[in-house]
Structures are given as structure tokens and as C-alpha cells.
Short mmCIF file of C-alpha atoms in Angstrom, two decimals:
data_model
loop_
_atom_site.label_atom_id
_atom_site.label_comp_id
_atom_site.label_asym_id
_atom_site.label_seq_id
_atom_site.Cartn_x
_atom_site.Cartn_y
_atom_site.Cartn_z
CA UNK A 114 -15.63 -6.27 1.24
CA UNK A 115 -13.84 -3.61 -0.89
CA UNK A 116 -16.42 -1.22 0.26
CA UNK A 117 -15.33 -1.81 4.04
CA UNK A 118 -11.34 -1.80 3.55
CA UNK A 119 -11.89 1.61 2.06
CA UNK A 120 -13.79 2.50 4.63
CA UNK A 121 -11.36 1.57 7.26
CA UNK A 122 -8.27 2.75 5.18
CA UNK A 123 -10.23 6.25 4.73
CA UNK A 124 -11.43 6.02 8.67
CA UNK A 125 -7.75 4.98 9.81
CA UNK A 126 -6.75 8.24 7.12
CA UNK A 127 -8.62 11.13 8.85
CA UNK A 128 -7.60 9.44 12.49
CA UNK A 129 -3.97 10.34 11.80
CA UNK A 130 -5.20 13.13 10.02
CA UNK A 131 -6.98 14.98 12.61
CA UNK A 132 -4.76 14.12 14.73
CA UNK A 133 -1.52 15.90 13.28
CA UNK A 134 -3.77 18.91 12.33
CA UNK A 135 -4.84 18.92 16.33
CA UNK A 136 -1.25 18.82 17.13
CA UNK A 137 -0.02 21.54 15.11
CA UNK A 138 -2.89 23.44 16.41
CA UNK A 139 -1.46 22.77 20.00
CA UNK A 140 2.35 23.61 18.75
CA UNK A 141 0.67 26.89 17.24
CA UNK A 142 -0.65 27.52 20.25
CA UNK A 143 1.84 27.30 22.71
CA UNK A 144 4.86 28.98 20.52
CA UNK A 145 2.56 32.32 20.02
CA UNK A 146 1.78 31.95 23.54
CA UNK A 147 5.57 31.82 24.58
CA UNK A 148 6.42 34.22 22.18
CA UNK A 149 3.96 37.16 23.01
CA UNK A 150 4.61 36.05 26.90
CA UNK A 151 8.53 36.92 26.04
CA UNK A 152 8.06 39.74 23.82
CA UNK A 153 5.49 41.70 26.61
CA UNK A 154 8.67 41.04 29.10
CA UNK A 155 11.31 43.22 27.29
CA UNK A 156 8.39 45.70 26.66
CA UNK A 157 7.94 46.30 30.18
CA UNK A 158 11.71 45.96 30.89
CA UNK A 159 12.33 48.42 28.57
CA UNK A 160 9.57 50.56 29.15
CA UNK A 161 10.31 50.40 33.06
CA UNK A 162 14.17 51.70 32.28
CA UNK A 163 13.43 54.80 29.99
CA UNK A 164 10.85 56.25 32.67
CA UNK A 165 13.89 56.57 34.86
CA UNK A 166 16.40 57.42 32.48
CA UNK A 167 17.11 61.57 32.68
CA UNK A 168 17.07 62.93 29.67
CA UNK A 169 19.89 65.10 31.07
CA UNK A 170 22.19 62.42 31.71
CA UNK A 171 22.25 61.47 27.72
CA UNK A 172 23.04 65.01 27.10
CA UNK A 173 25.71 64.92 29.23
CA UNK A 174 27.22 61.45 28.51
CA UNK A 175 27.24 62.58 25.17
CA UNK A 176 29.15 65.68 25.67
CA UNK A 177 31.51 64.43 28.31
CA UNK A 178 31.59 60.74 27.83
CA UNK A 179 32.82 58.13 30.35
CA UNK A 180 34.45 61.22 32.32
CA UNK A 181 30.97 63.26 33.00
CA UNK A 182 28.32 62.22 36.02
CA UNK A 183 25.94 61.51 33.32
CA UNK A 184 27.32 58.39 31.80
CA UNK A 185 28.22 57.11 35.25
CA UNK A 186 24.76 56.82 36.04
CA UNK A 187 23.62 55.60 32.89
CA UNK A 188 25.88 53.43 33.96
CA UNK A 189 24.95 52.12 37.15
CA UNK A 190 21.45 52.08 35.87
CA UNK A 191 21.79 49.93 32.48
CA UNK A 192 24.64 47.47 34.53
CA UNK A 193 22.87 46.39 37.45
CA UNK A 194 19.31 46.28 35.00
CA UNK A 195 21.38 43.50 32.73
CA UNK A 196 22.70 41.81 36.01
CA UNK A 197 19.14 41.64 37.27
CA UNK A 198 17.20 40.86 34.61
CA UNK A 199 19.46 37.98 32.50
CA UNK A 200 19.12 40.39 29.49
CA UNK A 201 21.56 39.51 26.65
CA UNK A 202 22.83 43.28 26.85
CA UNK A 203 21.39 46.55 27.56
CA UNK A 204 22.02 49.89 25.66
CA UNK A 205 21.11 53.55 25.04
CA UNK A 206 21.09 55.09 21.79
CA UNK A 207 20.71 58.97 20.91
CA UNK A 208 18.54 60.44 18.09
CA UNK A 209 21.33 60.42 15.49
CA UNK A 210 21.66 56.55 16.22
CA UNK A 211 24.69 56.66 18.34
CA UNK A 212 25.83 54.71 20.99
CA UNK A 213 25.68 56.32 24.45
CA UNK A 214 26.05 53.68 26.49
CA UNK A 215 26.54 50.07 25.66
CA UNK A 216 26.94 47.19 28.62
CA UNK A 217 29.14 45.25 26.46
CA UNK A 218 32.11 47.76 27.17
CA UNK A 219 33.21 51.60 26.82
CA UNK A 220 34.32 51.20 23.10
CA UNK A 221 30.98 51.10 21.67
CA UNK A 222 30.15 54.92 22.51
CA UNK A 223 29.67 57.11 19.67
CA UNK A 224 29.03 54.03 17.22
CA UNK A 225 26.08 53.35 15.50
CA UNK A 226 24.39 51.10 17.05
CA UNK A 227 23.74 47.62 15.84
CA UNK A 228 20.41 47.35 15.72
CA UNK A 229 20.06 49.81 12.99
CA UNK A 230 21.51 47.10 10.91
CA UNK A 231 19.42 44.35 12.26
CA UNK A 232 16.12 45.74 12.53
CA UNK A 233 16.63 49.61 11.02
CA UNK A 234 12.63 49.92 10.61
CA UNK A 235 11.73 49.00 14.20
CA UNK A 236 14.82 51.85 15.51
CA UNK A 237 13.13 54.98 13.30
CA UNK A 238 10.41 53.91 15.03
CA UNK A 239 11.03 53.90 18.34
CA UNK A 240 12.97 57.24 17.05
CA UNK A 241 9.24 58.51 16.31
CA UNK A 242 8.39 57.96 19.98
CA UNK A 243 7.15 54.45 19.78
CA UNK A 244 7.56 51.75 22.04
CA UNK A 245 8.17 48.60 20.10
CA UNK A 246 9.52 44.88 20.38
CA UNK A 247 12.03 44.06 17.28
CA UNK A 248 11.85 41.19 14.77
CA UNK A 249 13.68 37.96 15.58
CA UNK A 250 17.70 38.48 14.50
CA UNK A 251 20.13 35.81 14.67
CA UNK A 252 23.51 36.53 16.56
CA UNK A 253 26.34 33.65 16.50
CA UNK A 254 23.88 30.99 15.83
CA UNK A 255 21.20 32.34 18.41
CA UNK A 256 18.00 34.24 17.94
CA UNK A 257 17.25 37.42 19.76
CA UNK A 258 15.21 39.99 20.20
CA UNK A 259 14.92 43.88 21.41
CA UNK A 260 12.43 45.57 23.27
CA UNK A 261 12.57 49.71 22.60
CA UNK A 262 11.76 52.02 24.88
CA UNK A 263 12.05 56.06 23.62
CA UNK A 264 13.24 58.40 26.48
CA UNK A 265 11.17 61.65 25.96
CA UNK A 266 13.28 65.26 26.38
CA UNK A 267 11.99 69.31 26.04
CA UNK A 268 9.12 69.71 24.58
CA UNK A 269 8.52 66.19 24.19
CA UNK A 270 11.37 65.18 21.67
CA UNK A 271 13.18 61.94 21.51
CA UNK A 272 16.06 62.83 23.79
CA UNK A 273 17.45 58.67 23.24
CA UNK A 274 16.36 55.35 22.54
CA UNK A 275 16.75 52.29 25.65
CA UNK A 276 17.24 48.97 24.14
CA UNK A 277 17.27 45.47 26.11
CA UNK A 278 18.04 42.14 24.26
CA UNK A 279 16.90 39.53 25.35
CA UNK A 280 17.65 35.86 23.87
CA UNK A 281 14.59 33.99 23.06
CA UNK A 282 15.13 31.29 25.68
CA UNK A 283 11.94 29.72 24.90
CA UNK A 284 13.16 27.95 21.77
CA UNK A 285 14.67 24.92 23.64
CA UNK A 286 11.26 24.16 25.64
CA UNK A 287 9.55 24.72 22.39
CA UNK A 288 11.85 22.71 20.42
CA UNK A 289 11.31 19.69 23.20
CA UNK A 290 7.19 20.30 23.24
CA UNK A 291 7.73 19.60 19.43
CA UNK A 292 9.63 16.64 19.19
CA UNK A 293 7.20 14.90 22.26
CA UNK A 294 4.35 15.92 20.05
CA UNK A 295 5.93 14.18 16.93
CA UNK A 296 6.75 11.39 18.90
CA UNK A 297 2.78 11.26 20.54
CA UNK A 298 1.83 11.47 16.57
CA UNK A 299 3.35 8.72 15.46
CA UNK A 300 2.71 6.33 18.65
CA UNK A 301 -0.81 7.30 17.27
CA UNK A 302 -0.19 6.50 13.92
CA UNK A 303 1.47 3.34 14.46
CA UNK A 304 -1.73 2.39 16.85
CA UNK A 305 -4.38 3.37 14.27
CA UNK A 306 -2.49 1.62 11.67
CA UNK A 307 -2.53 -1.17 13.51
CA UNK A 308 -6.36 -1.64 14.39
CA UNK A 309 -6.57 -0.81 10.96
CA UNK A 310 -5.13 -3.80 9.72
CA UNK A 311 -6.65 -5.98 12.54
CA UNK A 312 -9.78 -4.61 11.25
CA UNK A 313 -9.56 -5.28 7.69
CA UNK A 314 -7.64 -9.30 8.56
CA UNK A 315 -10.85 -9.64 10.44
CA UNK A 316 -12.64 -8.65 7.42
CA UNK A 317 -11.16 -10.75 5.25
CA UNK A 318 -10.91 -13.96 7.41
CA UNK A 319 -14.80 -13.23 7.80
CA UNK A 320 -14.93 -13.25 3.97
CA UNK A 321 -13.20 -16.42 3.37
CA UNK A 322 -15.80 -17.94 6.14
CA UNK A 323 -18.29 -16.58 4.62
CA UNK A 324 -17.25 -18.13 1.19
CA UNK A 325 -16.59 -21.65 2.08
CA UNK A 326 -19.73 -21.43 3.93
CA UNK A 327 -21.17 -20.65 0.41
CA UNK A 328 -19.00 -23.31 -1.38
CA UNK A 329 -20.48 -25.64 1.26
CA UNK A 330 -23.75 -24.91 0.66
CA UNK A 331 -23.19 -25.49 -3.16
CA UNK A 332 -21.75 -28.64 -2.84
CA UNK A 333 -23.98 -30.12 -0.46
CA UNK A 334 -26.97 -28.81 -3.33
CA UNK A 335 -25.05 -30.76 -5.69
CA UNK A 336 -24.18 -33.64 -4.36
CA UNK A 337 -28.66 -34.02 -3.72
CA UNK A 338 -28.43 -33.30 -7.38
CA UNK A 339 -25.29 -35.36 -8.39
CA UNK A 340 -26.44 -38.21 -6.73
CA UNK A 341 -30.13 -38.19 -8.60
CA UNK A 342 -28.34 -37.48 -12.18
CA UNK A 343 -25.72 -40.26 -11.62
CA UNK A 344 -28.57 -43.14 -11.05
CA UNK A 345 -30.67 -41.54 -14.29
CA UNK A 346 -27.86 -41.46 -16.50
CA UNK A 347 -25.94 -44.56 -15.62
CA UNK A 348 -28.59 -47.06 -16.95
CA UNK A 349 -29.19 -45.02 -20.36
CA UNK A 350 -25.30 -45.49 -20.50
CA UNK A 351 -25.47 -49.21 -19.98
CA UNK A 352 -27.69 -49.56 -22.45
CA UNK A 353 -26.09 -47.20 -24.97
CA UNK A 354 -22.80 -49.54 -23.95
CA UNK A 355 -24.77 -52.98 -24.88
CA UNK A 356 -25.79 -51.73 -28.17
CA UNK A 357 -22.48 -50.27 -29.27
CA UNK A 358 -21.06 -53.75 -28.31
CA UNK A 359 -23.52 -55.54 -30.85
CA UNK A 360 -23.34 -53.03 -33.55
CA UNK A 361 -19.59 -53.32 -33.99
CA UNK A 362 -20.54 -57.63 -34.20
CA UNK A 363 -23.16 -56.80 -36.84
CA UNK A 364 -21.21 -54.52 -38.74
CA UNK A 365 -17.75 -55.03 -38.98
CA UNK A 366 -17.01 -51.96 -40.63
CA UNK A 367 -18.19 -50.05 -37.90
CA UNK A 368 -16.29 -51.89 -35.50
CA UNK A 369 -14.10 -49.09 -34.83
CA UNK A 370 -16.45 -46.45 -34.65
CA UNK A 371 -18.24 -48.69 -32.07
CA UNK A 372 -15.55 -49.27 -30.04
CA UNK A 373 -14.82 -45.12 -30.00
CA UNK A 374 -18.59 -45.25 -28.58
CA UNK A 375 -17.72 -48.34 -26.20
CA UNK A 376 -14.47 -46.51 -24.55
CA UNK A 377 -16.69 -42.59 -24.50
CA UNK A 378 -18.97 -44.45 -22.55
CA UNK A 379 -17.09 -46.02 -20.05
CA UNK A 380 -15.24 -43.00 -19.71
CA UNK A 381 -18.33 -41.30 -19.14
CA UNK A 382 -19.69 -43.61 -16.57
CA UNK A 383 -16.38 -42.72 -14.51
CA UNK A 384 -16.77 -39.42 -14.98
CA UNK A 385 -20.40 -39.28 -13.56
CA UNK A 386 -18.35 -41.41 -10.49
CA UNK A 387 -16.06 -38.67 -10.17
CA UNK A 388 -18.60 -36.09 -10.09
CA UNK A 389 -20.10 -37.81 -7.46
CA UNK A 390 -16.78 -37.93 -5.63
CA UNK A 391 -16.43 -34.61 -5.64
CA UNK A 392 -19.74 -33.49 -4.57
CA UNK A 393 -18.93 -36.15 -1.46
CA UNK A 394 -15.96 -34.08 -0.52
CA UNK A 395 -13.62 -37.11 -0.94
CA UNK A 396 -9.85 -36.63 -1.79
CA UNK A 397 -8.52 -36.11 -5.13
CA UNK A 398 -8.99 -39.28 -7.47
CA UNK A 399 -4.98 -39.58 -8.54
CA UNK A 400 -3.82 -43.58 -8.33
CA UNK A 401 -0.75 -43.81 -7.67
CA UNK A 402 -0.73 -47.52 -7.81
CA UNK A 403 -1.85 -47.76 -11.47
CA UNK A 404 0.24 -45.16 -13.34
CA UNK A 405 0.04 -43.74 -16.79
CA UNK A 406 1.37 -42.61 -19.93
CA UNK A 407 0.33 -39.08 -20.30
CA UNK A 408 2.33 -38.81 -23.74
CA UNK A 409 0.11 -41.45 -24.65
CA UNK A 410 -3.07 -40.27 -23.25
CA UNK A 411 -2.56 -37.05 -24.74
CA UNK A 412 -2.25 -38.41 -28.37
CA UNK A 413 -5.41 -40.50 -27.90
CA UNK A 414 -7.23 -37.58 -26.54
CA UNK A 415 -5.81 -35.82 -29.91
CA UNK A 416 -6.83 -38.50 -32.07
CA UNK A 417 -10.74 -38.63 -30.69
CA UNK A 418 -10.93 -34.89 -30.91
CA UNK A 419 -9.05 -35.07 -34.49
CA UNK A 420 -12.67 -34.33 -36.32
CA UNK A 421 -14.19 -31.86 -33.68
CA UNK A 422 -10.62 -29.79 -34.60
CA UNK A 423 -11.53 -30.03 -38.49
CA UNK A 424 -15.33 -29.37 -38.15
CA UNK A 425 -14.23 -25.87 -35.71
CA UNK A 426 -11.46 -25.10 -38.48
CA UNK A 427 -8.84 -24.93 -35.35
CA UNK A 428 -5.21 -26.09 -36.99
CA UNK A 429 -3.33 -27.94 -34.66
CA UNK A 430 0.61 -27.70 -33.76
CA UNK A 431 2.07 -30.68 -31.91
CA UNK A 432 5.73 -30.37 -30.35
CA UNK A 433 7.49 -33.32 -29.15
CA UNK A 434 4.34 -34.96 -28.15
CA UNK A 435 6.11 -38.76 -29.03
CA UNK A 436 7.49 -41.00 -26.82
CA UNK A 437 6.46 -42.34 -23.09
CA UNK A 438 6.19 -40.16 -20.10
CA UNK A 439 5.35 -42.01 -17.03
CA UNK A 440 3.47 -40.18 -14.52
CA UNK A 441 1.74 -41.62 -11.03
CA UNK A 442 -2.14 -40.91 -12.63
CA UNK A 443 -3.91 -43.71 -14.26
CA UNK A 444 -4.53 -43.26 -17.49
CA UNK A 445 -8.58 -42.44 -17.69
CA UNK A 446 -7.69 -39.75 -15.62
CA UNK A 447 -4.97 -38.07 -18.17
CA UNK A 448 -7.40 -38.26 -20.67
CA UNK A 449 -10.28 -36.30 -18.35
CA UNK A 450 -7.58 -33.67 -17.73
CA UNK A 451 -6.48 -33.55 -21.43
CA UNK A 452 -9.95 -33.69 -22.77
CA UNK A 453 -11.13 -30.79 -20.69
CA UNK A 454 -8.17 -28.38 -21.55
CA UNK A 455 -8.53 -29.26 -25.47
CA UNK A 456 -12.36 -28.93 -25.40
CA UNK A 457 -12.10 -25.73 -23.31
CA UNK A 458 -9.35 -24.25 -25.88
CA UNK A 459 -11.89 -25.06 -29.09
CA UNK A 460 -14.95 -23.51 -27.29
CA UNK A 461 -12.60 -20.07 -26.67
CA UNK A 462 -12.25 -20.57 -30.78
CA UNK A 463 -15.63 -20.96 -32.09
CA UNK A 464 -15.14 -19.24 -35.04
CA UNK A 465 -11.45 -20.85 -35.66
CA UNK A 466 -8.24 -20.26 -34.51
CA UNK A 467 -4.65 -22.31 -33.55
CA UNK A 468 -4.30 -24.88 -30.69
CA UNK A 469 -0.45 -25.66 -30.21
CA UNK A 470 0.47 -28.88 -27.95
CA UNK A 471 3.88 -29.16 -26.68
CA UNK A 472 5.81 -31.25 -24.07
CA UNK A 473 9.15 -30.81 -22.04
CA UNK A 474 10.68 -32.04 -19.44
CA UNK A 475 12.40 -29.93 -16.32
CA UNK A 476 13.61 -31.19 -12.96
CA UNK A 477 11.93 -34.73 -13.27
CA UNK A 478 8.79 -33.18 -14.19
CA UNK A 479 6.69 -33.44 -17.49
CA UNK A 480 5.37 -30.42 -18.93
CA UNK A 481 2.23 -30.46 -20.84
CA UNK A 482 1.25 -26.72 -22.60
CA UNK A 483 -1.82 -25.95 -24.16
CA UNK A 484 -2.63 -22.61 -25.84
CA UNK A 485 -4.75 -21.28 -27.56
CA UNK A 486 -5.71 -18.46 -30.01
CA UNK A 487 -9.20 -17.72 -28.37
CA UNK A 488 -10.67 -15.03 -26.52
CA UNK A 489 -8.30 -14.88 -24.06
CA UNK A 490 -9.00 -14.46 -20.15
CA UNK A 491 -8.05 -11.46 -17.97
CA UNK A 492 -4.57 -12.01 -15.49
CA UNK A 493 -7.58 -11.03 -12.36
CA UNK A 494 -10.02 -14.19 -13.51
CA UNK A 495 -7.00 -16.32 -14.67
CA UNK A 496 -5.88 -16.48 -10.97
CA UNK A 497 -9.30 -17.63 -10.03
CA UNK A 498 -9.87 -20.41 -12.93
CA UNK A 499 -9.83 -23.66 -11.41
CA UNK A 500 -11.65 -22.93 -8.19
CA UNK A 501 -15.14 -24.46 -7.79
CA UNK A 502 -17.53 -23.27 -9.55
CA UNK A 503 -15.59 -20.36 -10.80
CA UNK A 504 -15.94 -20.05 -15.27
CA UNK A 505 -15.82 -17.40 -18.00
CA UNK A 506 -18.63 -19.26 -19.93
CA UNK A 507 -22.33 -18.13 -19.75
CA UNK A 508 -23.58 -21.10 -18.93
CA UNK A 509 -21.00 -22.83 -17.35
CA UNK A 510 -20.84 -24.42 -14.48
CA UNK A 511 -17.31 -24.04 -13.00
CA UNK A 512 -16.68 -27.89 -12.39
CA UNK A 513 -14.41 -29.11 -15.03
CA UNK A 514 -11.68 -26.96 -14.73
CA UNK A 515 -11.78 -27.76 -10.77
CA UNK A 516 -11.75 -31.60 -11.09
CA UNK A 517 -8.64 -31.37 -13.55
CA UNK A 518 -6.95 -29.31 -11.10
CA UNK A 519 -7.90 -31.70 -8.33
CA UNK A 520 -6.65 -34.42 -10.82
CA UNK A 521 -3.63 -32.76 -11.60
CA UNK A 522 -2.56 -32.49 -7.31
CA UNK A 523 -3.87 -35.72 -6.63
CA UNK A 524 -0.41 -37.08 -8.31
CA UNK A 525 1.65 -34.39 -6.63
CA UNK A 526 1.40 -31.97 -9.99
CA UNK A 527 0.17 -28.93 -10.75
CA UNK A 528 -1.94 -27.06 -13.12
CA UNK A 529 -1.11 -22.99 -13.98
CA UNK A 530 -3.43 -20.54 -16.17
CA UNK A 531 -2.25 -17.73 -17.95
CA UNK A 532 -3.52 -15.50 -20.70
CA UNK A 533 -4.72 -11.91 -22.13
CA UNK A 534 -7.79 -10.77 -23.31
CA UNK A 535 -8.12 -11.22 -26.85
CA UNK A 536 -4.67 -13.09 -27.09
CA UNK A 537 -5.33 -16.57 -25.96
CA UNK A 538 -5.30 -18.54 -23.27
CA UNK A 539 -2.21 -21.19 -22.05
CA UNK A 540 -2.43 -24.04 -19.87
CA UNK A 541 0.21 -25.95 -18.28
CA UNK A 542 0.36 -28.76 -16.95
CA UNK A 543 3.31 -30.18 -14.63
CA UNK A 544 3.27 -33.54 -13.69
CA UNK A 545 6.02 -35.14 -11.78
CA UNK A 546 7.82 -38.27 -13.80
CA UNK A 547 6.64 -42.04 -11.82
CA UNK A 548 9.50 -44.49 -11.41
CA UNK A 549 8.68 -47.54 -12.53
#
């Protein structure tokens, strides 16, 4: 399943991908387009003027000024070009970079012109007899540009230079194309995204099926089994029972050990009955009509595993483990959940270690911890410890863990797992106090 949410996440990934990269390509496309579009207009415009600009007019305009013929029909010429056209300004410039003309008003003759501070490369050459659109410039906040235009004298000399600005108008259309692209992008986004996560919740919910179709399966399997082990073991059992029960009346030393043998089997009967439950898919097997002491069933459960602890050389802590705590599960059941927490803490110790049993109480609730110096469990697996059929043994079977937890709920509890590889592993318990 990991395989196919990367797969999705990577599909959904080059979707949004390509599609930015494809709309760039289209914003790419249509500013150079409206840019060289623009920039061949004021070539032509400009062009279009100096072939009917006399080069004997700038001579005389420059010699006479405002008061000579020649400046009046530069005049005429530039002024109704500008009205026209919607240029930002039109202007004539001689070969020394001088104003001859200047539609902005009759104070700019004689003064260099302007453009040779904002684009002094493209003026020498258009001075060198080269027609030529200007670099972008920015003017009070708005970007213009200049086509140039030489106007050729005697002997083929520059004689002046016609220059039309022209504001790059463009930029607001372009500026609008790019904000509905971003806005197209993201709709697309948001839409991949989407079936994205459709895709992989589909995934997942198929998952889960698949898995309790699984768990299903296995339980069905072991409930054929369950059933079959529970009639061959119970009548070894009874007669294991029968024969405790007369050895402790033959020897009456032994009458304790044989009534440790007496209770284990019992208990063991039940616990093939639970088994059985569970494989049946019945509810949990919590009675909440015969509750228990788990203070007490916890010391017993001590007290029968007292030599196993010795024999594994695991030193025991207890903490405040005296004194009742009534909960609403019967008594045999405390000990199955307290026996399979202690014997799972001793097998994570096999070569010795510390097992520290403490209880508290918080919010009406009894807490039961159990931790261990073992092996430890990883924070991933700990999460998962308690599901059927889920275990960190080799040849475990993923049961007892499950039917403590089950245990554990039945009475309205809880059981949480917690530990670190190579630094133990802690079990609580959380059982809510019975009112008696």
C-alpha cells in the first residue's frame, strides 16, 4: 500500500508540475509575443517619420530655432504624429545629441536629450545609422520604450536622430493573463490534490477490508482448530485435576503444592473456554456482576510466579501493591491479564534483568504498571501490540496480548504499551474503580 500512495503522491506531483511548467510556457509565450508585436510598432513609426523628415529642416531649426520655417515643420510633423499615434512623446535629436525638437514643449531645444541618459548605447547607435528599439526605462513609475529612426543628410551622414516613446501598454493585459493563469493553476492544484487524497482514502479503506477479511479468515481457521484442541485438552486436565486432588489427601505435605496444581488447572480449563470465546467472535469476557480485587489478584499472580522470577534471576520491585482495589472484572480474569504481562516481561529478560510493579490511583481509576528491563519494542510495533495475532516473538502466536486487551475493555479499562529498543518495555493497565 506504501508502494501505491507514493505512486499517487508522485503522480498527483508531476500533474501540478507539468502543469505550472505548461503555464509559464504559455505566459512566456504571449509576453515575447506582445512585446516584439509593440517593439516592431515604434520601429515602423519611427522609421515611417525620418523618411519624411528633411534633413534641411534640422539644419535650419538648429540655426534659427522656433523662429525659422524649419522647426515649424518639424513641428507640424512630430505634433500631429504624437496626436495620431498615442505615442508617449515624439522628438528629434541632432548628431551632437541635442534637442531639436521635443513635443513636450519649446524649452527642451538645445538640451541633451534624455535618452542619452536612459539608454546612451542604443542613441550612438542609432547615431551610427542604425535603426533600433531601446531597452525598457522606467519613467514616474511606468515603463517605456523608444523606437530610433536616423535621418540620413550629404553624403549619407547622420543629419539627426527621430525618437517616438511609446509606453508599454501591454503590461496591464499581461499582468491580468498572469494572475488568471495563477488562478487556473491552483484550481488545478486544489483538484489534483483532491483526487489524490480520494485516491489514496480509497486505498486505504480497501486495505483495512482487505485486512479484516484476513483476520476473518484467521479466526474462522482457529476457531476449527480451537474447538478440536479444547475437547483434547480438557479431559487430560480433568484428570490431571482428580489426581492433584488425591495427592494433596495422601500427602499432606504436599497439600499446598497440590492445591497450586488444583487452582493452574482450573484456571487453565477457563482459559481454553476463553480461547474458544474468542475464536467464536463473542464479546469481551469482563463480569461485571462478580467483581474483583485486582490488588489482590496481582499479589497472587506475584506469589505463583515468585520461583519462575528466582530461576530467570529477574529482581522484582513492588510499589504500593497492598491494600484492596475493587474493579468490575472477576477475579480469574485479573489474574489472566496479570499473568500474561508478568510472563511476557520475564521472556523479554531471558538472560535476567528488573521487573518493577507499581499501583496508583487517578480520577477513580486504578493504575497497574509493569516494566521491564528487556529487549525493548520499537514506538512503530508498540502501537500495534495487542491486535490479533500481532507479536515480537518468533514463535508466537499474537493471542495473549489480544485477549488481555479484550479483558482489560470488557470492564470499561484500558491497556497502553510503550517502550524502546533495548530499554524495556512498560505496560499499563487502567482499570476503572467498581462501587460496591
Amino acid at each position: 500500500m506504501n508502494r501505491a500512495i507514493s505512486g499517487t503522491l508522485l503522480f498527483a506531483a508531476v500533474a501540478v508540475l507539468g502543469t505550472l511548467f505548461l503555464s509559464w510556457l504559455s505566459y512566456v509565450g504571449v509576453r515575447t509575443a506582445l512585446e516584439t508585436e509593440f517593439q516592431r510598432r515604434l520601429s515602423n513609426v519611427a522609421a515611417a517619420t525620418a523618411s519624411q523628415i528633411s534633413p534641411q529642416d534640422i539644419a535650419d531649426a538648429r540655426i534659427l530655432g522656433d523662429e525659422g520655417t524649419g522647426y515649424a515643420n518639424l513641428e507640424v510633423q512630430l505634433t500631429a504624429l504624437r496626436a495620431t499615434t498615442g505615442l508617449a512623446n515624439a522628438s528629434l535629436f541632432d548628431s551632437a545629441r541635442a534637442v531639436v525638437f521635443d513635443c513636450r514643449g519649446p524649452e527642451y531645444p538645445h538640451e541633451p536629450t534624455r535618452l542619452d541618459t536612459l539608454a546612451p548605447g542604443d542613441v550612438a547607435e542609432a547615431l551610427a545609422g542604425h535603426a533600433i528599439v531601446t531597452q525598457a526605462y522606467t519613467l514616474s513609475g511606468a515603463t517605456y520604450r523608444a523606437g530610433l529612426a536616423p535621418v540620413s543628410g550629404a553624403g549619407g551622414r547622420v543629419a539627426g536622430v527621430v525618437a517616438v516613446e511609446g509606453r508599454e501598454d501591454y503590461r496591464p493585459v499581461l499582468a491580468r493573463f498572469r494572475r488568471r493563469l495563477a488562478s487556473t493553476v491552483f484550481v488545478i492544484a486544489l483538484a489534483v490534490a483532491i483526487l489524490a487524497a480520494l485516491r489514496i482514502r480509497a486505498g486505504l479503506a480497501a486495505e483495512r477490508l482487505e485486512r479484516r477479511l484476513a483476520r476473518a479468515e484467521n479466526l474462522a481457521a482457529m476457531g476449527r482448530l480451537t474447538a478440536t484442541l479444547a475437547h483434547e485438552i480438557k479431559n487430560p486436565l480433568a484428570i490431571i485435576r482428580g489426581s492433584a486432588q488425591r495427592l494433596g489427601k495422601l500427602e499432606p505435605e504436599a497439600e499446598r503444592m497440590a492445591g497450586f496444581i488444583v487452582d493452574e488447572t482450573d484456571r487453565l480449563s477457563r482459559t481454553v473456554a476463553r480461547y474458544l470465546q474468542f475464536a467464536r467472535a463473542e464479546e469481551g469476557t469482563g463480569d461485571a456482576a462478580a467483581p474483583g480485587d485486582a490488588g489482590a489478584a496481582l499479589r497472587a499472580t506475584l506469589d505463583l510466579l515468585d520461583d519462575e522470577c528466582r530461576a530467570r534471576k529477574v529482581v522484582v520491585g513492588r510499589s504500593d501493591l497492598e491494600g484492596e482495589a475493587p474493579v468490575a472484572l472477576d477475579a480469574e480474569s485479573l489474574k489472566q491479564v496479570f499473568l500474561n504481562l508478568i510472563l511476557n516481561a520475564l521472556e523479554a529478560m531471558p538472560e535476567g534483568g528488573r521487573l518493577d510493579l507499581s499501583r496508583a490511583e487517578r480520577g477513580g481509576r486504578f493504575e497497574f504498571a509493569v516494566r521491564d528491563t528487556g529487549s525493548g519494542v520499537a514506538p512503530e510495533i508498540a502501537g500495534r501490540i495487542g491486535e490479533a495475532f500481532v507479536t515480537t516473538k518468533a514463535r508466537g502466536s499474537g493471542l495473549g496480548l489480544f485477549l488481555t486487551r479484550r479483558l482489560v475493555q470488557s470492564s470499561g479499562g484500558d491497556l497502553e504499551i510503550s517502550g524502546e529498543p533495548g530499554r524495556g518495555t512498560t505496560c499499563v493497565v487502567r482499570l476503572p474503580r467498581c462501587r460496591r
